[in-house]
Amino acid sequence: MTQAAAAEISPREAEVLELVGDHLSNAEIATRLCISIRTVESHVSSLLRKLEMPDRRALARRAPVRGGAVPDRPAAVLPAPLTSFVGRARERAELAALLKEHRQVTAVGPGGVGKTRLALAVAADAAGVYPDGVWFADLVPVTDPGMIAAAVAGALGLGEQPGRDLAESVAAALADRDALVVLDNCEHVLDGVAPFVERLLARCPRLTVLATSRARLMVPFERVYPVPPLSLAAEGDSDAVTLFMERAAAVGRPLDAALRGQIAAVCARLDGMALAIELAAARCPTLGLDGITAALSHPLRMLTGGSRADERHRSVRAALDWSHALLEPADRMLLRRVSVFAAPFTAAAAAEVAEVEEGLVADGLARLAEQSLLVVAAAPGGTEYRALETIRQYAAERLAEAGEPDEVRSRHLRWCLTRATELEAAERPDWRAGFDQVADDLRAALAWAAERPERRADAFGLACRLAELAFTRNLTGESQRRFEQAAALASGPAESAAMLRQAAAVAGCRAAGDDMHRLRLAAATAAREAGDPAGAAVDLATAATMSFRYWATFVQVPSREEALTLMTAARKAAAGDATAQAAQGGDPAALASGDPATPAGGGPAAFVDGGPAALADGGPAALADGDPAALAALALAEAAVVTDAFGAVQGPADNVAVPETIACAERAVELAARTGDPLAESAALDALTCAHIWAGDTFAAAARSRRRVTLLSSLPPSPAVTHELIDALGMVTEAALGAGDVPDACRWARQLDAHPSLAEVGHRAPLMVDALAGNIEEVLAGSVRLLDAWRRAGSPARAHLGPAVAAVAMVHGLRDDHDAQRDWREILDRLDVSPERAHGYAAVFEGMLLLHRGQAREALERMAPEASEVWKWVSWIWHHWYVALRTEAVVLAGDPGARRHVTEARAAVAGNPVAEALVARAAAVLDGDRDALLATADAFDAAGCPYQSARTLLLAGGEHAGRGVTALAALGLAPKAVNIW
């Protein structure tokens, strides 16, 4: 960093830079510094500009380490050792050499041999070898193989991305990294680690993985390194003896060197196992070497057969057995009972689960910690304890021997249910930390209860609570899995159907359309089994609707025929038709693969051969006596298919069925309103909004969008509400922009941007609004988050991001930052090559940039077609903007038909304040009326468009041009002189 750049960085920016270097997300930085996420984004954008960094990853590399130095490469993200690392010179060299030659190495050995410490030492030594860093993930708390990706993502500082699971996010983040990832303690989740590592190695060609485990992973490319015990030497000069003497000195006084031979004998009795030696050394001040030798002769150090008689446990068990034998009976009981905790626990939690008085439990925990059987740490909520994994497993076996596991785990389950209930009622900001503290215990208790039929009801309750808590914590991938797990644990199909609907809603929030569709079909099956044909009808109709409403979130979009078949099945179920339940083995969802050519009663398939009016004979109106929710869902599905088919035409003038299309959607709204369900009404209003869009009624579409948000804003949060609200906020933001209500569009955009579910990924709409308004700093800050989220998601080719990317490219063009503009255009090329880009949003943004540069003729060529010729691509947001900007290009290019264009444009954009001002400005230029031209500057200011106001001053020329240059510079833009007089 140059001195000049360092001097420009403010103290607050320096704090943000340091936390970026710690791999914190914007939301976490905002919480740490007590500022808003948008403020963090602004600081990050400023830092990127000042330090001339291309992206957040590069910025993290330039972040200062503690003390102010700037590292040349990323620091190793490894846990700090609490004690010194002794010896192992040969093992360190051998393991390091293997890592240089092989992409995946597993350090294998028994518990307590020192695998983790060796791996950490080698990883620390290798930190300078890997340009993109060294990362450490401890898998001890992971009880579910499906959560391995979450643990690794947490170590990397990754969050969930819409439309991608965490395994994909991890692979995408590491795809081009030359890095080392250490996966520690894999043995208890091998079934999950093996496929995860194999997938990671396949996707990340420069990645190296070092794993520690008691058994090999059995994946391709694996090279196994058996970790030996510490070296033993008859003369006492060995790593084992050195370790014993150093640890004994740490808890007492240094031992006489003359005792080395006796110490070597003790270490030999312990087979050189590091953990056993450390435990023995800790006893030296109280027992002495003679006492330790005697304790090692106790029969408890030896195995007596059974499943525990394997060699890999013998030496550690010897140490643990004699250490356990020295405990008072009460402390033995406490140790085995707290073994059920998967995460650090408090004395109060131990008292409740161990069923011991809290005062006594605190003394017992202290004694166990003094004897190195528990680790003590200070935490915000008070002192916490945890057992090292080997000791915890040993204590769990003792729990089984005592015949107590079911009793103690039942209390642990009850404790977890209580904590989950408390968390649901807790107020933020403490909620997040509270959840993180107990989440691993909730998962462990659920895994235990789910395997026991007698605990099915408790498992179901905990799965539900964990699903809801995970959703609130923005762990949407886990939330969906937990709702699906709850469905499998439900007491009956009706309960299962309810959970599957929740899971489908979470999938919607994740932009996982295929999962959303699959889960709704599964809910239909469960509803049928529960004897709820109306519920099945709702699910089937909703699944059909999803194909049209959320098509952009699908990997494989269901065909129109599949959707129509689902609607046929839904109509039969709603009518109570027995054939709907008997068909395809009694499963209405299976009708999706049937023949849609002859749906009963006509139905939406009739639209294939006729207009939307054909729906009236077989639509929901024919089921007047049916369930209101089913009728509303069917009406919505029919409105969706009709509106979608209508949108396939070139424009409203090409189809005489506009009134019937709107009537179909209005019928859906009417039936949804009768249900009293705001979510159903909002979904129906979405269909009506789309009908108005295709009919060319921008202002009606905006009004319907506002009504949706009003309906949803007061509802308590839930997955279904969140999914619908985010969609509604996106629609109302874009609708306001399309209608020229920029202040309202900005207001909705800020609300959308601030939604917790979008804290790390953002939304396209705010960038579009700010770019067209001229809020340049907001665009630059938001673009950092968009780019970061897109890259963390694996840089998917998502066309719906195209308008936001085009907006950012335009802003960089307005700033004369040609390199950045080129980079964003390259991203746009990867996202979208559709006609919508060519003739729609990209034409608007590129035309606006060309006009800014005084290239009117080029702008007119870019927007050559009349709006009616490309109506399908410029409808909705872009219609008025396209018409108005094209009119300005026609006038400035000196087109002979300019006056006709102005007249037609006035009529086309009437009611849109921004577009009216753009057309009025073009008319003033055409008439040579400078006063009229300057009047439009005030109109732009009132409409919330500072960029267009400044541009007006430039166009006015003379003394006004100087004011325009100043205004544009204040916005951060490069002024372009345009001589029109």
PDB file of C-alpha atoms in Angstrom, residues 14 62 64 68 107 154 163 181 191 214 266 339 483 497 527 554 565 629 654 670 681 727 748 779 796 917 946:
ATOM      1  CA  ALA A  14      -9.304   0.842   8.305  1.00  0.00           C
ATOM      2  CA  ARG A  62      -4.246  -6.508   1.398  1.00  0.00           C
ATOM      3  CA  PRO A  64      -3.522  -5.520   7.674  1.00  0.00           C
ATOM      4  CA  GLY A  68      -0.499  -3.037  11.090  1.00  0.00           C
ATOM      5  CA  ALA A 107      -3.162 -38.547   8.488  1.00  0.00           C
ATOM      6  CA  GLY A 154     -18.270 -21.608   8.021  1.00  0.00           C
ATOM      7  CA  GLY A 163     -30.177 -21.776  -5.997  1.00  0.00           C
ATOM      8  CA  VAL A 181      -7.849 -27.125   3.496  1.00  0.00           C
ATOM      9  CA  ASP A 191     -19.938 -41.302   4.805  1.00  0.00           C
ATOM     10  CA  ARG A 214      -9.010 -42.814  12.533  1.00  0.00           C
ATOM     11  CA  VAL A 266       6.268 -44.620  31.888  1.00  0.00           C
ATOM     12  CA  SER A 339     -20.501 -36.658  27.382  1.00  0.00           C
ATOM     13  CA  PHE A 483     -38.577 -29.537   7.408  1.00  0.00           C
ATOM     14  CA  ALA A 497     -48.032 -32.535   4.144  1.00  0.00           C
ATOM     15  CA  ALA A 527     -52.590 -34.831   1.484  1.00  0.00           C
ATOM     16  CA  PHE A 554     -35.546 -24.052 -12.166  1.00  0.00           C
ATOM     17  CA  THR A 565     -51.742 -32.195 -16.525  1.00  0.00           C
ATOM     18  CA  ALA A 629     -58.602 -22.573  -1.131  1.00  0.00           C
ATOM     19  CA  ASP A 654     -51.638  -8.751 -31.642  1.00  0.00           C
ATOM     20  CA  GLU A 670     -61.582 -12.593  -6.242  1.00  0.00           C
ATOM     21  CA  GLU A 681     -54.342 -13.133  -2.550  1.00  0.00           C
ATOM     22  CA  ASP A 727     -41.040 -11.494  -4.652  1.00  0.00           C
ATOM     23  CA  TRP A 748     -38.945  -0.095  -1.998  1.00  0.00           C
ATOM     24  CA  VAL A 779     -24.548   1.451  -7.472  1.00  0.00           C
ATOM     25  CA  PRO A 796     -23.850 -19.185 -12.619  1.00  0.00           C
ATOM     26  CA  ALA A 917     -39.682  15.050 -18.740  1.00  0.00           C
ATOM     27  CA  PRO A 946     -30.366  13.972 -10.359  1.00  0.00           C
TER      28      PRO A 946
END
